[in-house]
Short mmCIF file of C-alpha atoms in Angstrom, two decimals:
data_model
loop_
_atom_site.label_atom_id
_atom_site.label_comp_id
_atom_site.label_asym_id
_atom_site.label_seq_id
_atom_site.Cartn_x
_atom_site.Cartn_y
_atom_site.Cartn_z
CA MET N 1 216.51 171.92 78.80
CA PRO N 2 213.28 172.55 76.82
CA ALA N 3 210.16 171.52 78.72
CA GLY N 4 209.13 169.03 76.04
CA ASP N 5 212.53 167.49 75.35
CA ASP N 6 211.86 164.17 77.02
CA GLY N 7 214.59 162.27 75.19
CA ALA N 8 217.22 164.79 76.26
CA LEU N 9 215.94 164.63 79.83
CA ALA N 10 216.16 160.82 79.81
CA ALA N 11 219.71 160.97 78.50
CA ASP N 12 220.78 163.59 81.04
CA LEU N 13 219.33 161.64 83.95
CA ALA N 14 220.92 158.38 82.78
CA ASP N 15 224.27 160.14 82.44
CA ARG N 16 224.07 161.70 85.90
CA ALA N 17 223.02 158.42 87.50
CA GLY N 18 225.86 156.64 85.72
CA THR N 19 228.41 159.10 87.05
CA LEU N 20 227.10 158.57 90.57
CA LEU N 21 227.19 154.78 90.18
CA LEU N 22 230.80 154.85 88.99
CA ARG N 23 231.79 156.84 92.06
CA ILE N 24 229.97 154.45 94.40
CA ARG N 25 231.46 151.43 92.64
CA GLY N 26 234.91 152.88 93.12
CA GLU N 27 234.31 153.12 96.87
CA GLY N 28 233.71 149.37 96.99
CA ARG N 29 231.87 148.39 100.17
CA GLU N 30 228.21 147.34 99.62
CA ALA N 31 228.30 149.05 96.25
CA GLY N 32 225.31 147.16 94.83
CA ALA N 33 222.80 148.10 97.53
CA ARG N 34 224.09 151.66 97.76
CA GLY N 35 224.09 152.01 94.00
CA ASP N 36 220.50 150.87 93.57
CA ARG N 37 219.27 153.19 96.32
CA SER N 38 221.32 156.24 95.43
CA SER N 39 220.66 156.05 91.69
CA ASN N 40 216.94 155.68 92.35
CA GLU N 41 216.96 158.75 94.59
CA LEU N 42 218.77 160.79 91.93
CA LEU N 43 216.38 159.76 89.15
CA LEU N 44 213.25 160.33 91.23
CA ALA N 45 214.45 163.77 92.31
CA GLY N 46 215.33 164.70 88.73
CA LEU N 47 211.93 163.63 87.42
CA ALA N 48 210.08 165.36 90.25
CA ASP N 49 211.91 168.56 89.41
CA ALA N 50 211.62 168.40 85.63
CA ARG N 51 208.29 166.57 85.17
CA PRO N 52 206.36 166.96 88.45
CA ASP N 53 203.01 165.94 86.92
CA ASP N 54 204.23 162.64 85.49
CA ALA N 55 203.93 159.25 87.20
CA VAL N 56 206.92 156.96 87.80
CA LEU N 57 207.33 153.19 87.86
CA SER N 58 210.70 152.22 89.32
CA GLU N 59 212.22 148.89 90.22
CA GLU N 60 213.41 150.37 93.50
CA SER N 61 210.17 152.05 94.63
CA GLU N 62 206.73 150.88 95.70
CA ASP N 63 204.38 150.59 92.73
CA ASP N 64 201.86 153.44 92.91
CA LYS N 65 198.88 152.18 90.92
CA ALA N 66 197.82 155.75 90.23
CA ARG N 67 200.14 155.39 87.24
CA LEU N 68 197.46 153.29 85.52
CA ALA N 69 195.31 156.40 85.10
CA ALA N 70 198.22 158.62 84.06
CA ASP N 71 198.92 159.64 80.47
CA ARG N 72 202.68 159.84 81.03
CA VAL N 73 204.67 157.34 83.09
CA TRP N 74 208.45 157.19 83.46
CA ILE N 75 209.69 153.60 83.72
CA ILE N 76 213.13 153.42 85.29
CA ASP N 77 215.70 150.88 86.37
CA PRO N 78 218.28 152.79 88.40
CA LEU N 79 220.82 149.97 88.13
CA ASP N 80 220.20 147.20 85.63
CA GLY N 81 222.63 144.39 86.29
CA THR N 82 223.28 144.78 90.00
CA ARG N 83 225.10 141.45 90.05
CA GLU N 84 227.50 142.52 87.31
CA TYR N 85 227.94 145.94 88.92
CA GLY N 86 229.23 144.19 92.02
CA MET N 87 231.76 142.10 90.09
CA PRO N 88 235.14 143.75 89.43
CA GLY N 89 235.93 144.23 85.78
CA ARG N 90 232.37 143.81 84.48
CA SER N 91 231.08 146.58 82.23
CA ASP N 92 227.75 144.94 81.29
CA TRP N 93 225.47 146.93 83.60
CA ALA N 94 223.32 149.92 82.77
CA VAL N 95 220.92 152.70 83.76
CA HIS N 96 217.44 152.72 82.17
CA VAL N 97 215.17 155.76 81.82
CA ALA N 98 212.06 155.56 79.60
CA LEU N 99 208.83 157.47 79.10
CA TRP N 100 205.57 155.69 78.31
CA GLU N 101 202.71 157.76 76.88
CA ARG N 102 199.13 156.60 76.55
CA GLY N 103 198.33 155.44 73.05
CA GLN N 104 201.96 155.60 71.95
CA GLU N 105 203.90 153.23 74.25
CA ILE N 106 207.59 154.23 74.74
CA THR N 107 208.18 157.70 73.32
CA ALA N 108 211.53 158.66 74.90
CA ALA N 109 214.30 156.55 76.34
CA ALA N 110 217.93 156.40 77.32
CA VAL N 111 220.27 153.59 78.30
CA GLY N 112 223.45 154.59 80.07
CA LEU N 113 226.47 152.31 79.87
CA PRO N 114 228.64 154.05 82.45
CA GLU N 115 231.71 151.82 82.24
CA LEU N 116 231.78 152.41 78.48
CA GLY N 117 231.35 156.16 78.95
CA THR N 118 228.27 156.38 76.76
CA VAL N 119 224.52 157.01 76.82
CA LEU N 120 222.36 155.88 73.91
CA SER N 121 219.02 157.63 73.62
CA THR N 122 216.08 158.61 71.47
CA ALA N 123 217.26 162.24 71.68
CA ALA N 124 219.83 161.36 69.00
CA PRO N 125 218.95 157.87 67.71
CA PRO N 126 222.23 155.98 67.34
CA PRO N 127 223.17 154.60 63.92
CA LEU N 128 223.16 150.83 63.82
CA GLY N 129 226.49 149.09 63.87
CA PRO N 130 227.73 146.90 61.00
CA PHE N 131 225.88 143.78 59.88
CA ASP N 132 227.21 140.86 57.81
CA PRO N 133 224.30 139.32 55.87
CA ASP N 134 226.34 136.21 55.13
CA GLY N 135 227.81 135.71 58.59
CA PRO N 136 226.56 134.07 61.78
CA VAL N 137 223.70 135.73 63.64
CA ARG N 138 225.46 136.73 66.85
CA THR N 139 222.84 136.38 69.58
CA VAL N 140 223.18 137.47 73.20
CA HIS N 141 221.27 135.92 76.08
CA SER N 142 221.24 136.02 79.86
CA ASP N 143 224.36 134.60 81.45
CA SER N 144 222.48 133.75 84.65
CA ARG N 145 219.20 132.49 83.11
CA PRO N 146 219.83 131.26 79.55
CA PRO N 147 216.66 130.09 77.75
CA GLN N 148 216.13 126.34 78.11
CA TRP N 149 215.32 126.10 74.40
CA LEU N 150 218.59 127.71 73.30
CA PRO N 151 220.17 124.44 72.05
CA ALA N 152 217.02 123.68 70.05
CA LEU N 153 217.09 127.18 68.59
CA GLY N 154 220.59 126.52 67.33
CA GLU N 155 219.28 123.46 65.47
CA ALA N 156 216.26 125.30 64.04
CA PHE N 157 218.34 128.35 63.13
CA PRO N 158 221.81 127.10 62.11
CA ARG N 159 223.22 130.62 61.67
CA LEU N 160 222.85 131.19 65.41
CA HIS N 161 226.01 131.98 67.35
CA ALA N 162 224.91 132.48 70.95
CA PHE N 163 226.89 133.97 73.80
CA PRO N 164 226.02 135.27 77.30
CA MET N 165 226.07 138.79 78.65
CA GLY N 166 224.76 140.54 81.77
CA SER N 167 222.16 143.33 82.00
CA ALA N 168 219.24 143.59 79.60
CA GLY N 169 220.35 147.11 78.70
CA ALA N 170 223.87 145.98 77.88
CA LYS N 171 222.57 143.15 75.70
CA ALA N 172 220.11 145.34 73.80
CA MET N 173 222.71 148.04 73.23
CA ALA N 174 225.16 145.41 71.98
CA VAL N 175 222.70 144.86 69.12
CA VAL N 176 222.38 148.61 68.51
CA ARG N 177 226.16 149.04 68.55
CA GLY N 178 226.74 146.18 66.10
CA GLU N 179 228.42 143.89 68.63
CA ALA N 180 225.53 141.42 68.27
CA ASP N 181 222.70 140.89 65.80
CA ALA N 182 219.98 139.68 68.20
CA TYR N 183 219.02 139.46 71.84
CA VAL N 184 216.60 136.78 73.00
CA HIS N 185 215.17 136.34 76.47
CA ASP N 186 212.75 133.99 78.16
CA GLY N 187 211.99 133.20 81.76
CA GLY N 188 210.82 136.52 83.15
CA GLN N 189 211.49 140.24 83.13
CA TRP N 190 209.77 143.32 84.47
CA GLU N 191 208.84 146.40 82.48
CA TRP N 192 211.79 148.40 83.80
CA ASP N 193 214.16 145.75 82.45
CA SER N 194 213.19 146.37 78.84
CA ALA N 195 211.31 149.69 78.47
CA ALA N 196 214.34 151.91 77.91
CA PRO N 197 216.33 149.35 75.86
CA VAL N 198 213.30 148.77 73.62
CA GLY N 199 212.74 152.51 73.20
CA VAL N 200 216.32 153.07 72.07
CA ALA N 201 216.37 149.94 69.91
CA LEU N 202 213.18 150.94 68.09
CA ALA N 203 214.52 154.45 67.49
CA ALA N 204 217.65 152.89 65.99
CA GLY N 205 215.55 150.82 63.59
CA LEU N 206 215.64 147.38 65.21
CA HIS N 207 212.81 144.86 65.51
CA CYS N 208 211.42 144.51 69.05
CA SER N 209 208.62 142.17 70.12
CA ARG N 210 207.59 139.27 72.30
CA LEU N 211 209.04 135.91 71.23
CA ASP N 212 205.80 135.15 69.37
CA GLY N 213 206.05 138.43 67.45
CA SER N 214 203.31 140.21 69.40
CA PRO N 215 203.84 143.81 70.60
CA LEU N 216 205.49 144.70 73.89
CA ARG N 217 203.01 146.55 76.12
CA TYR N 218 204.00 148.77 79.03
CA ASN N 219 202.35 150.40 82.06
CA GLN N 220 200.30 147.29 82.74
CA ASP N 221 198.65 146.53 86.08
CA ARG N 222 201.21 143.77 86.69
CA PRO N 223 204.34 145.18 85.05
CA TYR N 224 205.68 141.81 83.95
CA LEU N 225 207.00 140.93 80.48
CA PRO N 226 208.31 137.37 80.48
CA ASP N 227 210.09 137.34 77.13
CA LEU N 228 211.34 139.46 74.27
CA VAL N 229 213.43 139.53 71.13
CA ILE N 230 215.41 142.50 69.86
CA CYS N 231 217.15 141.97 66.55
CA ARG N 232 218.22 143.30 63.19
CA ARG N 233 215.26 143.57 60.84
CA GLU N 234 217.28 141.63 58.28
CA VAL N 235 217.00 138.46 60.39
CA ALA N 236 213.70 139.07 62.19
CA GLY N 237 211.53 136.86 59.98
CA ASP N 238 213.79 133.81 60.06
CA LEU N 239 214.55 134.21 63.76
CA LEU N 240 210.88 134.56 64.73
CA ASP N 241 210.02 131.48 62.66
CA ALA N 242 212.70 129.48 64.47
CA LEU N 243 211.55 130.78 67.86
CA ALA N 244 207.97 129.76 67.07
CA GLU N 245 209.24 126.26 66.35
CA VAL N 246 211.20 125.81 69.56
CA THR N 247 208.83 127.60 71.96
CA ALA N 248 205.57 126.05 70.75
#
């Protein structure tokens, strides 16, 4: 793999971690805890080998604040959707691998959807799925923490058709794949929850921002991003206006 091919590296690591997670899931016992730990070890080892000078921020590792002075920081979630991973029959869990670069934000990213046998990445930005300009705006949200303002959003934005899904990566990629038109979240997330999904979504041509329309910023001292919206650009203006109304 070329030394500078960060998108390809992200995709390869997400694919390898996904293969490992499928094997662990098939073995059953304590799959969630083993999956988190083993996937993290695989990703850290792969990054140490391929990009030894880069910093890493991982959900499953202690936060080394030296990353704040680094110009390149990999932001990873070895298993996004641990709850869903531990539930038989659920496919809405993911692997996140993203690269943040100073002055540029997310420059390379991959989201693995192992149960679907696919990895979406910036190495080959995926074409957006179909969109019906006259149909409902299919909007995914957390199935465990739906936004409290969701009913009000439906009143302010009558085209809304909301439904739940697990894993931030699965929800964001549902928009990329044309299975949904928007993903809204409120109530707390960490940088590793959204960095890779946002990187892939932006590369595919989607709108990504905070609920108030402000930019998403990564590699912050406290890596916390409480809310976000990822959506088709065709509906971004109307959706953001409705969100401003119900979240004011």
